[in-house]
Amino acid sequence: MHMSLDGFVEGPAKDMSWMQPDDDEQWKELFAMLNNVDLFLLGRGMWKEYRNYWTKAVAEPGFSNNEVRYAKLAAKTPHIIFSKSLQKTGWPNASIAGGNLYKTVRKLKQQPGKDIQIVGGAKFAAALIDSGLIDEYRMSIDPVILAKGKSIFSKLLNRHGLKMIALKKLHNGVVISRYIQLDTRDTMKVSPKKRRGNGS
């Protein structure tokens, strides 16, 4: 997931101009990761825009070679959209899950297959983070501070222990960091540790 240094995935008024332009090196990293993925998960909030953009990338001119390649990959990869109100997906390879998020994703993880990729959006990603079901985080951090916008972290309720397993700087300044999940705790039940030497 792309984000700014201060954790925003979208600027004010849905501004995305801060993201680095289409770049072969970033796409190469993404496709390498997607080689091990056979299922995409999305929330209803971003589904329509996602579907419309990538169906156009296959059928219409004006898209980069990398975008067309991703669009073709997306067209043959199963998608599950989590929504209690969506009736139709409008895409043959997509289905709808309207049940309990935790139970559904946990069941999906128990099935045979490759990795599962969380595409977004921000609210859906935040709910999955708080569920404690994410095994690995892959963050593409753009060299910009937005100060305002949409964050996937601002509404989290739990504390999540992570361990960094990889860090790579791209030539355009984007840093790709990967973490595995160690544990998830209810923040309200975590006792703060006292500082050493402060007399308290």
PDB file of C-alpha atoms in Angstrom:
ATOM      1  CA  MET A   1       0.000   0.000   0.000  1.00  0.00           C
ATOM      2  CA  HIS A   2       1.290   3.467  -0.926  1.00  0.00           C
ATOM      3  CA  MET A   3       1.365   6.104   1.780  1.00  0.00           C
ATOM      4  CA  SER A   4       3.063   9.326   2.761  1.00  0.00           C
ATOM      5  CA  LEU A   5       5.760   9.458   5.410  1.00  0.00           C
ATOM      6  CA  ASP A   6       3.123  10.492   7.966  1.00  0.00           C
ATOM      7  CA  GLY A   7       0.829   7.589   7.114  1.00  0.00           C
ATOM      8  CA  PHE A   8      -1.773   9.062   4.761  1.00  0.00           C
ATOM      9  CA  VAL A   9      -2.948   7.052   1.745  1.00  0.00           C
ATOM     10  CA  GLU A  10      -4.905   9.943   0.265  1.00  0.00           C
ATOM     11  CA  GLY A  11      -4.545  13.706   0.521  1.00  0.00           C
ATOM     12  CA  PRO A  12      -7.335  16.225   1.196  1.00  0.00           C
ATOM     13  CA  ALA A  13     -10.137  16.160  -1.409  1.00  0.00           C
ATOM     14  CA  LYS A  14      -8.868  12.749  -2.593  1.00  0.00           C
ATOM     15  CA  ASP A  15      -5.625  14.304  -3.812  1.00  0.00           C
ATOM     16  CA  MET A  16      -3.202  11.677  -5.189  1.00  0.00           C
ATOM     17  CA  SER A  17      -0.786  14.066  -6.941  1.00  0.00           C
ATOM     18  CA  TRP A  18       1.813  13.452  -4.216  1.00  0.00           C
ATOM     19  CA  MET A  19       2.438   9.887  -5.365  1.00  0.00           C
ATOM     20  CA  GLN A  20       5.504   9.254  -7.473  1.00  0.00           C
ATOM     21  CA  PRO A  21       4.706   8.915 -11.207  1.00  0.00           C
ATOM     22  CA  ASP A  22       4.425   5.567 -12.984  1.00  0.00           C
ATOM     23  CA  ASP A  23       7.806   3.928 -12.497  1.00  0.00           C
ATOM     24  CA  ASP A  24       9.190   0.659 -13.882  1.00  0.00           C
ATOM     25  CA  GLU A  25      11.137  -0.144 -10.727  1.00  0.00           C
ATOM     26  CA  GLN A  26       8.056   0.125  -8.514  1.00  0.00           C
ATOM     27  CA  TRP A  27       6.035  -2.006 -10.903  1.00  0.00           C
ATOM     28  CA  LYS A  28       8.791  -4.624 -10.987  1.00  0.00           C
ATOM     29  CA  GLU A  29       8.643  -4.896  -7.187  1.00  0.00           C
ATOM     30  CA  LEU A  30       4.863  -5.134  -7.268  1.00  0.00           C
ATOM     31  CA  PHE A  31       4.738  -7.850  -9.916  1.00  0.00           C
ATOM     32  CA  ALA A  32       7.387  -9.873  -8.076  1.00  0.00           C
ATOM     33  CA  MET A  33       5.169  -9.808  -4.994  1.00  0.00           C
ATOM     34  CA  LEU A  34       2.024 -10.641  -6.957  1.00  0.00           C
ATOM     35  CA  ASN A  35       3.631 -13.811  -8.324  1.00  0.00           C
ATOM     36  CA  ASN A  36       2.784 -15.351  -4.957  1.00  0.00           C
ATOM     37  CA  VAL A  37      -0.803 -14.019  -4.799  1.00  0.00           C
ATOM     38  CA  ASP A  38      -3.963 -15.725  -6.052  1.00  0.00           C
ATOM     39  CA  LEU A  39      -6.726 -13.740  -4.309  1.00  0.00           C
ATOM     40  CA  PHE A  40      -7.470 -10.008  -3.922  1.00  0.00           C
ATOM     41  CA  LEU A  41      -9.612  -8.558  -1.116  1.00  0.00           C
ATOM     42  CA  LEU A  42     -11.292  -5.138  -1.263  1.00  0.00           C
ATOM     43  CA  GLY A  43     -13.828  -3.091   0.617  1.00  0.00           C
ATOM     44  CA  ARG A  44     -16.933  -1.690  -1.046  1.00  0.00           C
ATOM     45  CA  GLY A  45     -15.662   1.876  -0.758  1.00  0.00           C
ATOM     46  CA  MET A  46     -12.995   1.546  -3.436  1.00  0.00           C
ATOM     47  CA  TRP A  47     -14.438  -1.289  -5.503  1.00  0.00           C
ATOM     48  CA  LYS A  48     -16.328   0.681  -8.159  1.00  0.00           C
ATOM     49  CA  GLU A  49     -13.433   3.008  -8.901  1.00  0.00           C
ATOM     50  CA  TYR A  50     -10.949   0.108  -8.928  1.00  0.00           C
ATOM     51  CA  ARG A  51     -13.120  -2.002 -11.243  1.00  0.00           C
ATOM     52  CA  ASN A  52     -13.815   0.816 -13.675  1.00  0.00           C
ATOM     53  CA  TYR A  53     -10.177   1.897 -13.917  1.00  0.00           C
ATOM     54  CA  TRP A  54      -8.705  -1.527 -14.569  1.00  0.00           C
ATOM     55  CA  THR A  55     -11.386  -2.666 -17.001  1.00  0.00           C
ATOM     56  CA  LYS A  56     -10.675   0.471 -19.046  1.00  0.00           C
ATOM     57  CA  ALA A  57      -6.934  -0.244 -18.930  1.00  0.00           C
ATOM     58  CA  VAL A  58      -7.514  -3.448 -20.893  1.00  0.00           C
ATOM     59  CA  ALA A  59      -9.969  -2.019 -23.414  1.00  0.00           C
ATOM     60  CA  GLU A  60      -8.872   1.570 -24.037  1.00  0.00           C
ATOM     61  CA  PRO A  61      -5.666   3.374 -25.110  1.00  0.00           C
ATOM     62  CA  GLY A  62      -3.740   5.812 -22.925  1.00  0.00           C
ATOM     63  CA  PHE A  63      -2.518   3.413 -20.231  1.00  0.00           C
ATOM     64  CA  SER A  64       1.102   2.427 -19.618  1.00  0.00           C
ATOM     65  CA  ASN A  65       2.396  -1.052 -20.412  1.00  0.00           C
ATOM     66  CA  ASN A  66       2.662  -1.773 -16.696  1.00  0.00           C
ATOM     67  CA  GLU A  67      -0.932  -0.712 -16.087  1.00  0.00           C
ATOM     68  CA  VAL A  68      -2.142  -2.948 -18.915  1.00  0.00           C
ATOM     69  CA  ARG A  69      -0.130  -5.845 -17.497  1.00  0.00           C
ATOM     70  CA  TYR A  70      -1.673  -5.349 -14.049  1.00  0.00           C
ATOM     71  CA  ALA A  71      -5.153  -5.000 -15.555  1.00  0.00           C
ATOM     72  CA  LYS A  72      -4.773  -8.334 -17.351  1.00  0.00           C
ATOM     73  CA  LEU A  73      -3.515  -9.941 -14.138  1.00  0.00           C
ATOM     74  CA  ALA A  74      -6.443  -8.502 -12.177  1.00  0.00           C
ATOM     75  CA  ALA A  75      -8.902  -9.726 -14.809  1.00  0.00           C
ATOM     76  CA  LYS A  76      -7.888 -13.357 -14.226  1.00  0.00           C
ATOM     77  CA  THR A  77      -7.375 -13.194 -10.448  1.00  0.00           C
ATOM     78  CA  PRO A  78     -10.365 -13.801  -8.127  1.00  0.00           C
ATOM     79  CA  HIS A  79     -11.528 -10.799  -6.097  1.00  0.00           C
ATOM     80  CA  ILE A  80     -13.717 -10.773  -3.001  1.00  0.00           C
ATOM     81  CA  ILE A  81     -15.490  -7.528  -2.106  1.00  0.00           C
ATOM     82  CA  PHE A  82     -16.616  -7.176   1.495  1.00  0.00           C
ATOM     83  CA  SER A  83     -19.955  -5.379   1.670  1.00  0.00           C
ATOM     84  CA  LYS A  84     -23.347  -5.718   3.296  1.00  0.00           C
ATOM     85  CA  SER A  85     -25.069  -3.523   0.691  1.00  0.00           C
ATOM     86  CA  LEU A  86     -23.439  -4.300  -2.668  1.00  0.00           C
ATOM     87  CA  GLN A  87     -25.690  -6.492  -4.838  1.00  0.00           C
ATOM     88  CA  LYS A  88     -23.600  -6.971  -7.984  1.00  0.00           C
ATOM     89  CA  THR A  89     -19.878  -6.669  -8.633  1.00  0.00           C
ATOM     90  CA  GLY A  90     -20.022  -5.918 -12.347  1.00  0.00           C
ATOM     91  CA  TRP A  91     -16.938  -8.080 -12.911  1.00  0.00           C
ATOM     92  CA  PRO A  92     -16.970 -11.821 -13.723  1.00  0.00           C
ATOM     93  CA  ASN A  93     -14.041 -12.709 -11.461  1.00  0.00           C
ATOM     94  CA  ALA A  94     -15.393 -10.926  -8.377  1.00  0.00           C
ATOM     95  CA  SER A  95     -17.726 -12.136  -5.638  1.00  0.00           C
ATOM     96  CA  ILE A  96     -19.299 -10.519  -2.581  1.00  0.00           C
ATOM     97  CA  ALA A  97     -18.799 -11.461   1.070  1.00  0.00           C
ATOM     98  CA  GLY A  98     -21.376  -9.956   3.391  1.00  0.00           C
ATOM     99  CA  GLY A  99     -20.728 -11.921   6.565  1.00  0.00           C
ATOM    100  CA  ASN A 100     -18.457 -11.361   9.542  1.00  0.00           C
ATOM    101  CA  LEU A 101     -15.101  -9.997   8.335  1.00  0.00           C
ATOM    102  CA  TYR A 102     -12.957 -11.808  10.899  1.00  0.00           C
ATOM    103  CA  LYS A 103     -14.587 -15.206  10.420  1.00  0.00           C
ATOM    104  CA  THR A 104     -14.605 -14.929   6.622  1.00  0.00           C
ATOM    105  CA  VAL A 105     -10.953 -13.933   6.266  1.00  0.00           C
ATOM    106  CA  ARG A 106      -9.858 -16.499   8.838  1.00  0.00           C
ATOM    107  CA  LYS A 107     -11.642 -19.194   6.828  1.00  0.00           C
ATOM    108  CA  LEU A 108     -10.047 -17.974   3.580  1.00  0.00           C
ATOM    109  CA  LYS A 109      -6.586 -18.176   5.146  1.00  0.00           C
ATOM    110  CA  GLN A 110      -7.183 -21.801   6.104  1.00  0.00           C
ATOM    111  CA  GLN A 111      -7.871 -22.799   2.507  1.00  0.00           C
ATOM    112  CA  PRO A 112      -5.077 -24.065   0.231  1.00  0.00           C
ATOM    113  CA  GLY A 113      -3.540 -21.623  -2.205  1.00  0.00           C
ATOM    114  CA  LYS A 114      -1.062 -18.788  -2.504  1.00  0.00           C
ATOM    115  CA  ASP A 115      -0.983 -15.492  -0.586  1.00  0.00           C
ATOM    116  CA  ILE A 116      -3.947 -13.129  -0.221  1.00  0.00           C
ATOM    117  CA  GLN A 117      -3.461  -9.477  -1.191  1.00  0.00           C
ATOM    118  CA  ILE A 118      -5.399  -6.663   0.502  1.00  0.00           C
ATOM    119  CA  VAL A 119      -5.978  -4.038  -2.184  1.00  0.00           C
ATOM    120  CA  GLY A 120      -7.924  -1.521  -0.060  1.00  0.00           C
ATOM    121  CA  GLY A 121      -9.560   0.837   0.668  1.00  0.00           C
ATOM    122  CA  ALA A 122      -8.409   2.561   3.802  1.00  0.00           C
ATOM    123  CA  LYS A 123     -11.399   1.721   6.047  1.00  0.00           C
ATOM    124  CA  PHE A 124     -11.358  -1.924   4.992  1.00  0.00           C
ATOM    125  CA  ALA A 125      -7.588  -2.176   5.467  1.00  0.00           C
ATOM    126  CA  ALA A 126      -7.869  -0.644   8.937  1.00  0.00           C
ATOM    127  CA  ALA A 127     -10.529  -3.187   9.937  1.00  0.00           C
ATOM    128  CA  LEU A 128      -8.301  -6.034   8.799  1.00  0.00           C
ATOM    129  CA  ILE A 129      -5.296  -4.620  10.624  1.00  0.00           C
ATOM    130  CA  ASP A 130      -7.269  -4.467  13.862  1.00  0.00           C
ATOM    131  CA  SER A 131      -8.481  -8.039  13.363  1.00  0.00           C
ATOM    132  CA  GLY A 132      -4.903  -9.277  13.819  1.00  0.00           C
ATOM    133  CA  LEU A 133      -5.225 -11.512  10.748  1.00  0.00           C
ATOM    134  CA  ILE A 134      -2.603  -9.804   8.594  1.00  0.00           C
ATOM    135  CA  ASP A 135       0.588 -11.843   8.370  1.00  0.00           C
ATOM    136  CA  GLU A 136       2.748  -9.383   6.461  1.00  0.00           C
ATOM    137  CA  TYR A 137       2.671  -5.652   5.775  1.00  0.00           C
ATOM    138  CA  ARG A 138       4.226  -4.199   2.617  1.00  0.00           C
ATOM    139  CA  MET A 139       4.351  -0.411   2.750  1.00  0.00           C
ATOM    140  CA  SER A 140       5.514   1.784  -0.139  1.00  0.00           C
ATOM    141  CA  ILE A 141       6.382   5.077   1.540  1.00  0.00           C
ATOM    142  CA  ASP A 142       6.538   8.107  -0.744  1.00  0.00           C
ATOM    143  CA  PRO A 143       8.949  10.946   0.140  1.00  0.00           C
ATOM    144  CA  VAL A 144       6.300  13.452   1.188  1.00  0.00           C
ATOM    145  CA  ILE A 145       4.532  14.655   4.347  1.00  0.00           C
ATOM    146  CA  LEU A 146       0.855  15.460   3.753  1.00  0.00           C
ATOM    147  CA  ALA A 147      -0.231  16.582   7.266  1.00  0.00           C
ATOM    148  CA  LYS A 148      -3.886  15.911   6.348  1.00  0.00           C
ATOM    149  CA  GLY A 149      -5.888  13.349   4.414  1.00  0.00           C
ATOM    150  CA  LYS A 150      -7.093   9.775   4.806  1.00  0.00           C
ATOM    151  CA  SER A 151      -5.130   7.478   7.113  1.00  0.00           C
ATOM    152  CA  ILE A 152      -5.451   3.737   7.634  1.00  0.00           C
ATOM    153  CA  PHE A 153      -4.028   4.093  11.141  1.00  0.00           C
ATOM    154  CA  SER A 154      -6.083   6.871  12.745  1.00  0.00           C
ATOM    155  CA  LYS A 155      -9.088   4.668  13.626  1.00  0.00           C
ATOM    156  CA  LEU A 156      -7.206   1.626  14.914  1.00  0.00           C
ATOM    157  CA  LEU A 157      -8.219   0.336  18.330  1.00  0.00           C
ATOM    158  CA  ASN A 158      -5.487  -2.237  18.955  1.00  0.00           C
ATOM    159  CA  ARG A 159      -1.715  -2.247  19.305  1.00  0.00           C
ATOM    160  CA  HIS A 160       0.199  -4.424  16.853  1.00  0.00           C
ATOM    161  CA  GLY A 161       3.723  -5.705  17.370  1.00  0.00           C
ATOM    162  CA  LEU A 162       5.704  -5.956  14.138  1.00  0.00           C
ATOM    163  CA  LYS A 163       9.131  -7.122  12.993  1.00  0.00           C
ATOM    164  CA  MET A 164      10.840  -5.628   9.943  1.00  0.00           C
ATOM    165  CA  ILE A 165      11.999  -8.296   7.486  1.00  0.00           C
ATOM    166  CA  ALA A 166      13.037  -6.177   4.498  1.00  0.00           C
ATOM    167  CA  LEU A 167      13.753  -2.576   3.529  1.00  0.00           C
ATOM    168  CA  LYS A 168      14.507  -1.294   0.043  1.00  0.00           C
ATOM    169  CA  LYS A 169      15.011   2.225  -1.284  1.00  0.00           C
ATOM    170  CA  LEU A 170      14.051   2.822  -4.917  1.00  0.00           C
ATOM    171  CA  HIS A 171      15.766   5.337  -7.157  1.00  0.00           C
ATOM    172  CA  ASN A 172      12.779   7.724  -7.022  1.00  0.00           C
ATOM    173  CA  GLY A 173      12.961   7.986  -3.227  1.00  0.00           C
ATOM    174  CA  VAL A 174      10.156   5.554  -2.444  1.00  0.00           C
ATOM    175  CA  VAL A 175      11.007   3.162   0.385  1.00  0.00           C
ATOM    176  CA  ILE A 176       9.429  -0.304   0.434  1.00  0.00           C
ATOM    177  CA  SER A 177       9.308  -1.710   3.945  1.00  0.00           C
ATOM    178  CA  ARG A 178       8.039  -5.156   4.860  1.00  0.00           C
ATOM    179  CA  TYR A 179       6.961  -6.308   8.326  1.00  0.00           C
ATOM    180  CA  ILE A 180       5.568  -9.502   9.768  1.00  0.00           C
ATOM    181  CA  GLN A 181       2.941  -9.419  12.496  1.00  0.00           C
ATOM    182  CA  LEU A 182       4.065 -10.606  15.915  1.00  0.00           C
ATOM    183  CA  ASP A 183       1.031  -9.945  18.081  1.00  0.00           C
ATOM    184  CA  THR A 184      -2.134  -7.869  18.496  1.00  0.00           C
ATOM    185  CA  ARG A 185      -3.295  -6.450  21.802  1.00  0.00           C
ATOM    186  CA  ASP A 186      -6.273  -4.460  22.996  1.00  0.00           C
ATOM    187  CA  THR A 187      -4.749  -1.022  23.601  1.00  0.00           C
ATOM    188  CA  MET A 188      -7.071  -0.348  26.531  1.00  0.00           C
ATOM    189  CA  LYS A 189      -5.708  -3.422  28.332  1.00  0.00           C
ATOM    190  CA  VAL A 190      -2.003  -2.716  27.785  1.00  0.00           C
ATOM    191  CA  SER A 191      -0.311  -1.382  30.894  1.00  0.00           C
ATOM    192  CA  PRO A 192       2.150   1.443  30.108  1.00  0.00           C
ATOM    193  CA  LYS A 193       5.748   0.712  31.048  1.00  0.00           C
ATOM    194  CA  LYS A 194       7.438   3.156  33.370  1.00  0.00           C
ATOM    195  CA  ARG A 195      10.577   4.942  32.242  1.00  0.00           C
ATOM    196  CA  ARG A 196      13.745   3.925  34.042  1.00  0.00           C
ATOM    197  CA  GLY A 197      15.240   6.488  36.314  1.00  0.00           C
ATOM    198  CA  ASN A 198      12.307   8.894  36.404  1.00  0.00           C
ATOM    199  CA  GLY A 199      11.550   8.177  40.064  1.00  0.00           C
ATOM    200  CA  SER A 200       8.018   6.957  39.442  1.00  0.00           C
TER     201      SER A 200
END
